[in-house]
């Protein structure tokens, strides 16, 4: 399980909304300029996330929130591998359907590759909104601090 320190910011409809707390190491680290965690945290900022909890909590409580690392690995494979495969499939289909002597064959291949990439990105986004975040990858509250 991947764990993160968070604080409860809202309770609504039997759900607990938490915001991540940036660790003290990030605030005092001398590698801030080259650190990806600091850069991502600065861009995204604080965002409240709904989590499941069996513990009785109140606004302001500090908690440990966890996500299964196997789900994170599967999601990263989905996000990186599927668009790449769709892009190559789109280019391969265009190459197979078009004769190499036809005008602008390379342009058609590039357009089909881009179309496959965009379609797979849209498909992943729909899948994530409809299924993944609703049923599979919900973070949970492990314990109250």
Tab-separated table of C-alpha atoms in Angstrom:
chain	number	residue	atom	x	y	z
A	1	UNK	CA	0.000	0.000	0.000
A	2	UNK	CA	1.168	3.508	-0.857
A	3	UNK	CA	0.493	5.767	2.096
A	4	UNK	CA	0.168	9.535	2.383
A	5	UNK	CA	-0.506	11.911	5.260
A	6	UNK	CA	-3.693	13.927	4.718
A	7	UNK	CA	-6.129	16.147	6.579
A	8	UNK	CA	-9.919	15.893	6.497
A	9	UNK	CA	-11.370	19.031	4.897
A	10	UNK	CA	-15.006	18.101	4.339
A	11	UNK	CA	-17.562	15.438	5.188
A	12	UNK	CA	-20.447	15.054	2.784
A	13	UNK	CA	-22.949	12.269	1.989
A	14	UNK	CA	-21.109	9.642	4.056
A	15	UNK	CA	-17.847	10.467	2.258
A	16	UNK	CA	-14.694	11.948	3.673
A	17	UNK	CA	-12.819	14.523	1.586
A	18	UNK	CA	-9.109	14.875	2.327
A	19	UNK	CA	-6.237	17.055	1.138
A	20	UNK	CA	-2.686	15.806	1.048
A	21	UNK	CA	-0.136	17.358	3.338
A	22	UNK	CA	3.231	18.030	1.760
A	23	UNK	CA	5.918	16.400	3.853
A	24	UNK	CA	8.394	18.460	5.833
A	25	UNK	CA	11.240	17.113	3.701
A	26	UNK	CA	9.784	18.811	0.602
A	27	UNK	CA	9.741	22.179	2.331
A	28	UNK	CA	13.353	22.013	3.456
A	29	UNK	CA	14.998	20.077	0.647
A	30	UNK	CA	17.826	21.767	-1.243
A	31	UNK	CA	16.920	19.967	-4.486
A	32	UNK	CA	13.623	21.823	-5.027
A	33	UNK	CA	14.620	23.143	-8.435
A	34	UNK	CA	15.304	19.708	-9.908
A	35	UNK	CA	12.731	17.662	-7.981
A	36	UNK	CA	9.727	16.382	-9.906
A	37	UNK	CA	7.644	15.938	-6.737
A	38	UNK	CA	8.092	19.605	-5.868
A	39	UNK	CA	7.291	20.684	-9.435
A	40	UNK	CA	4.150	18.549	-9.655
A	41	UNK	CA	2.990	19.630	-6.208
A	42	UNK	CA	3.446	23.280	-7.172
A	43	UNK	CA	1.413	22.922	-10.352
A	44	UNK	CA	-1.399	20.783	-8.984
A	45	UNK	CA	-1.610	22.464	-5.620
A	46	UNK	CA	-3.953	21.165	-2.973
A	47	UNK	CA	-6.922	19.242	-4.266
A	48	UNK	CA	-9.553	17.537	-2.153
A	49	UNK	CA	-10.184	13.854	-2.904
A	50	UNK	CA	-13.071	11.666	-1.736
A	51	UNK	CA	-11.951	8.584	0.197
A	52	UNK	CA	-13.650	5.655	1.874
A	53	UNK	CA	-13.466	5.473	5.644
A	54	UNK	CA	-14.783	3.114	8.295
A	55	UNK	CA	-13.411	5.399	11.018
A	56	UNK	CA	-15.481	8.153	12.651
A	57	UNK	CA	-13.734	11.362	11.587
A	58	UNK	CA	-14.232	15.124	11.891
A	59	UNK	CA	-13.023	18.055	9.809
A	60	UNK	CA	-9.415	18.860	10.696
A	61	UNK	CA	-8.388	15.318	11.672
A	62	UNK	CA	-5.060	14.082	10.325
A	63	UNK	CA	-5.244	10.655	8.722
A	64	UNK	CA	-3.128	8.199	6.760
A	65	UNK	CA	-4.647	7.538	3.314
A	66	UNK	CA	-3.561	4.528	1.238
A	67	UNK	CA	-3.928	3.216	-2.320
A	68	UNK	CA	-3.035	-0.291	-3.477
A	69	UNK	CA	0.309	-0.189	-5.306
A	70	UNK	CA	-0.812	-2.900	-7.720
A	71	UNK	CA	-3.560	-0.582	-8.954
A	72	UNK	CA	-1.048	2.217	-9.424
A	73	UNK	CA	1.152	-0.087	-11.508
A	74	UNK	CA	-1.788	-1.232	-13.653
A	75	UNK	CA	-2.953	2.355	-14.150
A	76	UNK	CA	0.527	3.471	-15.227
A	77	UNK	CA	0.707	0.616	-17.733
A	78	UNK	CA	-2.706	1.614	-19.061
A	79	UNK	CA	-1.747	5.287	-19.328
A	80	UNK	CA	1.584	4.687	-21.070
A	81	UNK	CA	1.206	1.495	-23.048
A	82	UNK	CA	-2.301	1.808	-24.522
A	83	UNK	CA	-1.769	5.213	-26.240
A	84	UNK	CA	1.545	4.011	-27.645
A	85	UNK	CA	-0.027	0.843	-29.025
A	86	UNK	CA	-2.976	2.808	-30.451
A	87	UNK	CA	-0.607	5.228	-32.159
A	88	UNK	CA	1.390	2.429	-33.794
A	89	UNK	CA	-1.808	0.587	-34.741
A	90	UNK	CA	-3.214	3.700	-36.426
A	91	UNK	CA	-0.001	4.243	-38.390
A	92	UNK	CA	0.211	0.558	-39.297
A	93	UNK	CA	-3.373	0.453	-40.553
A	94	UNK	CA	-2.795	3.548	-42.686
A	95	UNK	CA	0.375	2.023	-44.104
A	96	UNK	CA	-1.449	-1.236	-44.864
A	97	UNK	CA	-4.454	0.464	-46.495
A	98	UNK	CA	-2.562	3.060	-48.508
A	99	UNK	CA	-0.152	2.217	-51.260
A	100	UNK	CA	3.301	3.643	-50.681
A	101	UNK	CA	3.109	5.314	-54.080
A	102	UNK	CA	-0.027	7.298	-53.252
A	103	UNK	CA	0.281	11.024	-52.736
A	104	UNK	CA	0.819	12.153	-49.168
A	105	UNK	CA	0.993	8.607	-47.737
A	106	UNK	CA	3.297	9.762	-44.952
A	107	UNK	CA	0.909	12.548	-44.027
A	108	UNK	CA	-1.995	10.089	-43.841
A	109	UNK	CA	0.081	7.760	-41.654
A	110	UNK	CA	0.947	10.590	-39.281
A	111	UNK	CA	-2.695	11.677	-39.130
A	112	UNK	CA	-3.897	8.142	-38.392
A	113	UNK	CA	-1.221	7.743	-35.706
A	114	UNK	CA	-2.328	11.001	-34.091
A	115	UNK	CA	-5.984	9.956	-34.351
A	116	UNK	CA	-5.218	6.635	-32.643
A	117	UNK	CA	-3.348	8.459	-29.881
A	118	UNK	CA	-6.181	10.937	-29.297
A	119	UNK	CA	-8.867	8.241	-29.414
A	120	UNK	CA	-7.039	6.081	-26.873
A	121	UNK	CA	-6.559	9.077	-24.577
A	122	UNK	CA	-10.286	9.850	-24.780
A	123	UNK	CA	-11.116	6.187	-24.172
A	124	UNK	CA	-8.862	6.007	-21.096
A	125	UNK	CA	-10.447	9.190	-19.731
A	126	UNK	CA	-13.976	7.775	-20.160
A	127	UNK	CA	-12.963	4.428	-18.632
A	128	UNK	CA	-11.374	6.188	-15.678
A	129	UNK	CA	-14.394	8.387	-15.017
A	130	UNK	CA	-16.994	5.642	-15.439
A	131	UNK	CA	-15.336	2.646	-13.867
A	132	UNK	CA	-11.822	2.897	-12.479
A	133	UNK	CA	-12.138	5.695	-9.929
A	134	UNK	CA	-15.679	4.718	-8.945
A	135	UNK	CA	-15.169	1.014	-8.264
A	136	UNK	CA	-11.509	0.001	-8.320
A	137	UNK	CA	-9.006	2.614	-7.241
A	138	UNK	CA	-10.686	4.364	-4.354
A	139	UNK	CA	-8.226	5.377	-1.654
A	140	UNK	CA	-9.019	4.341	1.907
A	141	UNK	CA	-8.302	5.821	5.310
A	142	UNK	CA	-5.999	3.486	7.224
A	143	UNK	CA	-5.883	5.249	10.566
A	144	UNK	CA	-6.440	8.499	12.380
A	145	UNK	CA	-3.374	10.214	13.849
